[in-house]
Tab-separated table of C-alpha atoms in Angstrom:
chain	number	residue	atom	x	y	z
O	1	GLY	CA	-20.921	22.541	-2.321
O	2	GLU	CA	-19.253	19.707	-0.492
O	3	ASN	CA	-17.317	20.446	2.673
O	4	VAL	CA	-15.052	17.990	4.482
O	5	GLU	CA	-13.969	18.525	8.069
O	6	GLN	CA	-11.056	16.491	9.467
O	7	HIS	CA	-9.999	15.992	13.101
O	8	PRO	CA	-7.663	16.120	14.862
O	9	SER	CA	-5.172	18.403	13.142
O	10	THR	CA	-2.302	16.785	15.048
O	11	LEU	CA	-2.047	13.382	16.694
O	12	SER	CA	0.806	11.922	18.686
O	13	VAL	CA	0.870	8.252	19.694
O	14	GLN	CA	3.345	5.776	21.083
O	15	GLU	CA	4.647	3.081	18.808
O	16	GLY	CA	2.314	0.094	18.941
O	17	ASP	CA	-0.766	2.139	19.870
O	18	SER	CA	-3.711	2.710	17.575
O	19	ALA	CA	-4.495	5.974	15.805
O	20	VAL	CA	-7.891	7.175	14.639
O	21	ILE	CA	-8.580	10.119	12.331
O	22	LYS	CA	-12.130	11.260	11.695
O	23	CYS	CA	-13.789	13.137	8.851
O	24	THR	CA	-17.275	14.431	8.275
O	25	TYR	CA	-18.764	15.462	4.946
O	26	SER	CA	-21.743	17.629	4.093
O	27	ASP	CA	-23.072	16.351	0.763
O	28	SER	CA	-25.126	13.175	1.152
O	29	ALA	CA	-24.579	12.433	-2.557
O	30	SER	CA	-20.867	11.792	-1.971
O	31	ASN	CA	-20.026	8.160	-2.638
O	32	TYR	CA	-16.250	7.824	-2.803
O	33	PHE	CA	-13.947	8.392	0.183
O	34	PRO	CA	-10.180	7.997	-0.255
O	35	TRP	CA	-7.415	8.509	2.274
O	36	TYR	CA	-4.015	9.843	1.270
O	37	LYS	CA	-0.709	9.793	3.139
O	38	GLN	CA	1.874	12.503	2.559
O	39	GLU	CA	5.399	11.874	3.743
O	40	LEU	CA	7.843	14.724	4.181
O	41	GLY	CA	8.991	16.120	0.851
O	42	LYS	CA	6.637	13.963	-1.185
O	43	GLY	CA	3.240	14.250	-2.798
O	44	PRO	CA	0.203	12.529	-1.238
O	45	GLN	CA	-0.243	8.839	-1.979
O	46	LEU	CA	-3.465	6.846	-1.797
O	47	ILE	CA	-3.425	4.319	1.052
O	48	ILE	CA	-7.031	3.129	1.150
O	49	ASP	CA	-10.427	4.100	-0.181
O	50	ILE	CA	-14.038	3.136	0.415
O	51	ARG	CA	-17.210	3.483	-1.587
O	52	SER	CA	-20.647	4.134	-0.192
O	53	ASN	CA	-21.907	0.603	-0.809
O	54	VAL	CA	-19.696	-0.799	1.986
O	55	GLY	CA	-19.337	0.112	5.629
O	56	GLU	CA	-15.774	-1.021	6.314
O	57	LYS	CA	-12.627	-1.921	4.445
O	58	LYS	CA	-9.334	-3.295	5.769
O	59	ASP	CA	-5.840	-3.573	4.397
O	60	GLN	CA	-3.374	-5.055	6.865
O	61	ARG	CA	-2.931	-2.495	9.665
O	62	ILE	CA	-5.208	0.141	8.214
O	63	ALA	CA	-8.982	0.209	8.022
O	64	VAL	CA	-11.620	2.708	7.040
O	65	THR	CA	-15.190	2.824	8.304
O	66	LEU	CA	-18.080	4.732	6.784
O	67	ASN	CA	-21.316	5.832	8.423
O	68	LYS	CA	-23.517	7.221	5.651
O	69	THR	CA	-26.337	8.174	7.997
O	70	ALA	CA	-24.085	10.344	10.124
O	71	LYS	CA	-21.991	11.368	7.105
O	72	HIS	CA	-18.676	10.562	8.650
O	73	PHE	CA	-15.809	8.209	7.925
O	74	SER	CA	-12.700	7.299	9.855
O	75	LEU	CA	-9.203	5.946	9.318
O	76	HIS	CA	-7.892	3.435	11.839
O	77	ILE	CA	-4.227	2.492	12.050
O	78	THR	CA	-3.350	-0.339	14.419
O	79	GLU	CA	0.079	-1.263	15.806
O	80	THR	CA	1.509	2.054	14.690
O	81	GLN	CA	5.148	2.238	13.613
O	82	PRO	CA	7.477	5.237	13.258
O	83	GLU	CA	7.168	4.998	9.477
O	84	ASP	CA	3.448	5.766	9.838
O	85	SER	CA	4.451	9.320	10.813
O	86	ALA	CA	3.101	11.576	8.052
O	87	VAL	CA	0.254	13.920	7.167
O	88	TYR	CA	-2.990	12.125	6.359
O	89	PHE	CA	-5.780	13.589	4.243
O	90	CYS	CA	-9.320	12.364	3.834
O	91	ALA	CA	-11.389	13.300	0.800
O	92	ALA	CA	-14.912	12.921	-0.545
O	93	SER	CA	-16.385	12.866	-4.026
O	94	LYS	CA	-19.717	12.350	-5.746
O	95	GLY	CA	-18.484	10.328	-8.663
O	96	ALA	CA	-18.181	11.172	-12.354
O	97	LEU	CA	-16.118	14.164	-13.279
O	98	ASP	CA	-18.768	16.250	-14.963
O	99	ASN	CA	-19.459	19.840	-14.129
O	100	GLN	CA	-17.127	19.453	-11.189
O	101	GLY	CA	-19.540	17.036	-9.579
O	102	GLY	CA	-16.931	14.379	-9.091
O	103	LYS	CA	-13.883	16.307	-7.972
O	104	LEU	CA	-12.215	15.349	-4.728
O	105	ILE	CA	-12.770	17.653	-1.757
O	106	PHE	CA	-10.001	17.215	0.782
O	107	GLY	CA	-10.019	17.597	4.527
O	108	GLN	CA	-7.561	19.879	6.295
O	109	GLY	CA	-5.072	17.128	7.085
O	110	THR	CA	-3.831	15.384	10.240
O	111	GLU	CA	-0.175	15.325	11.193
O	112	LEU	CA	0.459	11.965	12.825
O	113	SER	CA	3.569	11.479	14.918
O	114	VAL	CA	4.480	7.994	16.136
O	115	LYS	CA	7.026	8.062	18.927
O	116	PRO	CA	9.380	5.096	19.329
R	1	ASP	CA	5.835	2.504	-12.431
R	2	VAL	CA	3.526	5.457	-12.152
R	3	LYS	CA	5.247	8.794	-12.345
R	4	VAL	CA	4.215	12.433	-12.163
R	5	THR	CA	7.018	14.945	-12.374
R	6	GLN	CA	6.990	18.678	-11.713
R	7	SER	CA	9.498	21.014	-13.282
R	8	SER	CA	10.826	22.577	-10.081
R	9	ARG	CA	10.909	21.634	-6.410
R	10	TYR	CA	11.541	25.196	-5.245
R	11	LEU	CA	10.895	28.484	-6.989
R	12	VAL	CA	11.401	32.090	-5.919
R	13	LYS	CA	9.701	34.831	-7.938
R	14	ARG	CA	9.036	38.546	-7.652
R	15	THR	CA	5.602	40.134	-7.384
R	16	GLY	CA	4.196	40.780	-10.840
R	17	GLU	CA	6.264	38.134	-12.605
R	18	LYS	CA	4.641	35.565	-14.888
R	19	VAL	CA	5.210	32.095	-13.489
R	20	PHE	CA	4.938	28.740	-15.263
R	21	LEU	CA	4.660	25.482	-13.350
R	22	GLU	CA	4.969	22.376	-15.487
R	23	CYS	CA	3.663	18.904	-14.798
R	24	VAL	CA	4.258	15.759	-16.831
R	25	GLN	CA	2.765	12.285	-16.355
R	26	ASP	CA	3.899	9.128	-18.110
R	27	MET	CA	0.813	6.987	-17.483
R	28	ASP	CA	-1.365	8.077	-20.429
R	29	HIS	CA	-3.928	9.399	-17.950
R	30	GLU	CA	-6.919	11.371	-19.195
R	31	ASN	CA	-7.336	13.585	-16.146
R	32	MET	CA	-4.880	16.033	-14.655
R	33	PHE	CA	-5.229	18.369	-11.687
R	34	TRP	CA	-3.534	21.321	-10.036
R	35	TYR	CA	-3.900	21.851	-6.290
R	36	ARG	CA	-2.402	24.237	-3.822
R	37	GLN	CA	-1.600	23.089	-0.309
R	38	ASP	CA	-1.593	25.477	2.636
R	39	PRO	CA	-1.311	24.624	6.345
R	40	GLY	CA	-4.699	24.081	7.925
R	41	LEU	CA	-6.507	24.286	4.593
R	42	GLY	CA	-5.655	20.922	3.082
R	43	LEU	CA	-5.511	20.582	-0.689
R	44	ARG	CA	-7.629	22.959	-2.733
R	45	LEU	CA	-8.334	22.383	-6.402
R	46	ILE	CA	-7.282	25.196	-8.720
R	47	TYR	CA	-8.007	23.733	-12.165
R	48	PHE	CA	-8.411	20.350	-13.748
R	49	SER	CA	-8.451	18.925	-17.250
R	50	TYR	CA	-10.200	15.776	-18.484
R	51	ASP	CA	-8.843	15.874	-22.021
R	52	VAL	CA	-6.337	17.661	-24.221
R	53	LYS	CA	-7.217	21.333	-24.616
R	54	MET	CA	-10.040	20.958	-22.091
R	55	LYS	CA	-10.011	22.707	-18.726
R	56	GLU	CA	-12.404	23.277	-15.875
R	57	LYS	CA	-12.194	25.673	-12.949
R	58	GLY	CA	-11.768	24.228	-9.517
R	59	ASP	CA	-12.509	25.903	-6.220
R	60	ILE	CA	-9.882	28.653	-6.323
R	61	PRO	CA	-9.121	29.541	-9.975
R	62	GLU	CA	-8.704	33.296	-9.483
R	63	GLY	CA	-5.265	34.507	-10.473
R	64	TYR	CA	-4.399	31.284	-12.300
R	65	SER	CA	-4.752	29.844	-15.772
R	66	VAL	CA	-3.810	26.473	-17.250
R	67	SER	CA	-2.771	24.942	-20.518
R	68	ARG	CA	-2.989	21.386	-21.778
R	69	GLU	CA	-1.660	21.132	-25.310
R	70	LYS	CA	-0.536	17.517	-24.978
R	71	LYS	CA	-2.070	14.671	-23.024
R	72	GLU	CA	0.950	14.168	-20.806
R	73	ARG	CA	1.583	17.809	-19.911
R	74	PHE	CA	-0.479	20.207	-17.796
R	75	SER	CA	0.826	23.678	-17.065
R	76	LEU	CA	-0.248	26.110	-14.368
R	77	ILE	CA	0.295	29.790	-15.098
R	78	LEU	CA	0.356	32.673	-12.681
R	79	GLU	CA	-0.122	35.671	-14.967
R	80	SER	CA	1.085	38.187	-12.378
R	81	ALA	CA	2.385	36.551	-9.236
R	82	SER	CA	1.302	37.985	-5.899
R	83	THR	CA	2.549	37.302	-2.377
R	84	ASN	CA	-0.689	35.497	-1.467
R	85	GLN	CA	0.186	32.888	-4.090
R	86	THR	CA	3.131	31.740	-2.014
R	87	SER	CA	2.277	28.104	-1.446
R	88	MET	CA	2.986	24.459	-2.242
R	89	TYR	CA	1.599	23.476	-5.641
R	90	LEU	CA	0.765	19.851	-6.347
R	91	CYS	CA	-0.031	18.286	-9.691
R	92	ALA	CA	-1.932	14.997	-9.975
R	93	SER	CA	-3.276	12.706	-12.655
R	94	SER	CA	-5.838	9.907	-12.800
R	95	LEU	CA	-7.001	7.419	-15.395
R	96	TRP	CA	-10.716	7.585	-14.715
R	97	ALA	CA	-12.783	10.452	-13.421
R	98	VAL	CA	-12.805	9.589	-9.757
R	99	GLU	CA	-10.172	7.015	-9.084
R	100	THR	CA	-6.719	7.038	-7.586
R	101	GLN	CA	-4.964	10.308	-8.159
R	102	TYR	CA	-1.195	10.125	-8.503
R	103	PHE	CA	0.614	13.176	-7.211
R	104	GLY	CA	3.887	14.772	-8.133
R	105	PRO	CA	6.364	15.813	-5.413
R	106	GLY	CA	5.155	19.419	-5.407
R	107	THR	CA	6.639	22.820	-6.161
R	108	ARG	CA	7.171	25.178	-3.253
R	109	LEU	CA	6.704	28.688	-4.634
R	110	LEU	CA	7.790	31.788	-2.782
R	111	VAL	CA	6.634	35.148	-4.159
R	112	LEU	CA	8.549	38.111	-2.790
């Protein structure tokens, strides 16, 4: 089955710097790659996602890139702010929810700390 | 506004007890999910349901069962709680099969 590896497990940056979190996946049939942010005491919340027919997607200070050949995708946060401090999860999925083929497989999580 | 609620934020149970975790969503979503979250392991899928009275095993279903009698409610049941089931449990729902999942705040369960 699908396996998603996420690095680093912890990341500390200074406010204003950029942060990059990387994930690799094993199943070449995966075609949907969301990123979730979990703030302390809350459930994860989707912040951005990308599908396999595009290589990059941006939304203000966050961007995600996808390299299908290498089977890895990354989250980029520019001009980091203290409120970006949270745990970030990547995930991968193959699509339709039939016979568990489309369920999300999550990475291990990255704890991002942005120091003022 | 999208909302997924879970019956308890914190729960302490004894080994061998039967435990019910309740999840309710108000978005008329078809799909509902139960995950457990452990440090270094990310979120692991326990069970999911794509329709009322339907359920499918996830990656770690052993020791758990689920019930979905109504569209808005998805219950996770620990038939006989064990200490290795101490964890954070997250419920989620989504409209379509693989689209945005909306998570509840989680239930932190401690089994003594």
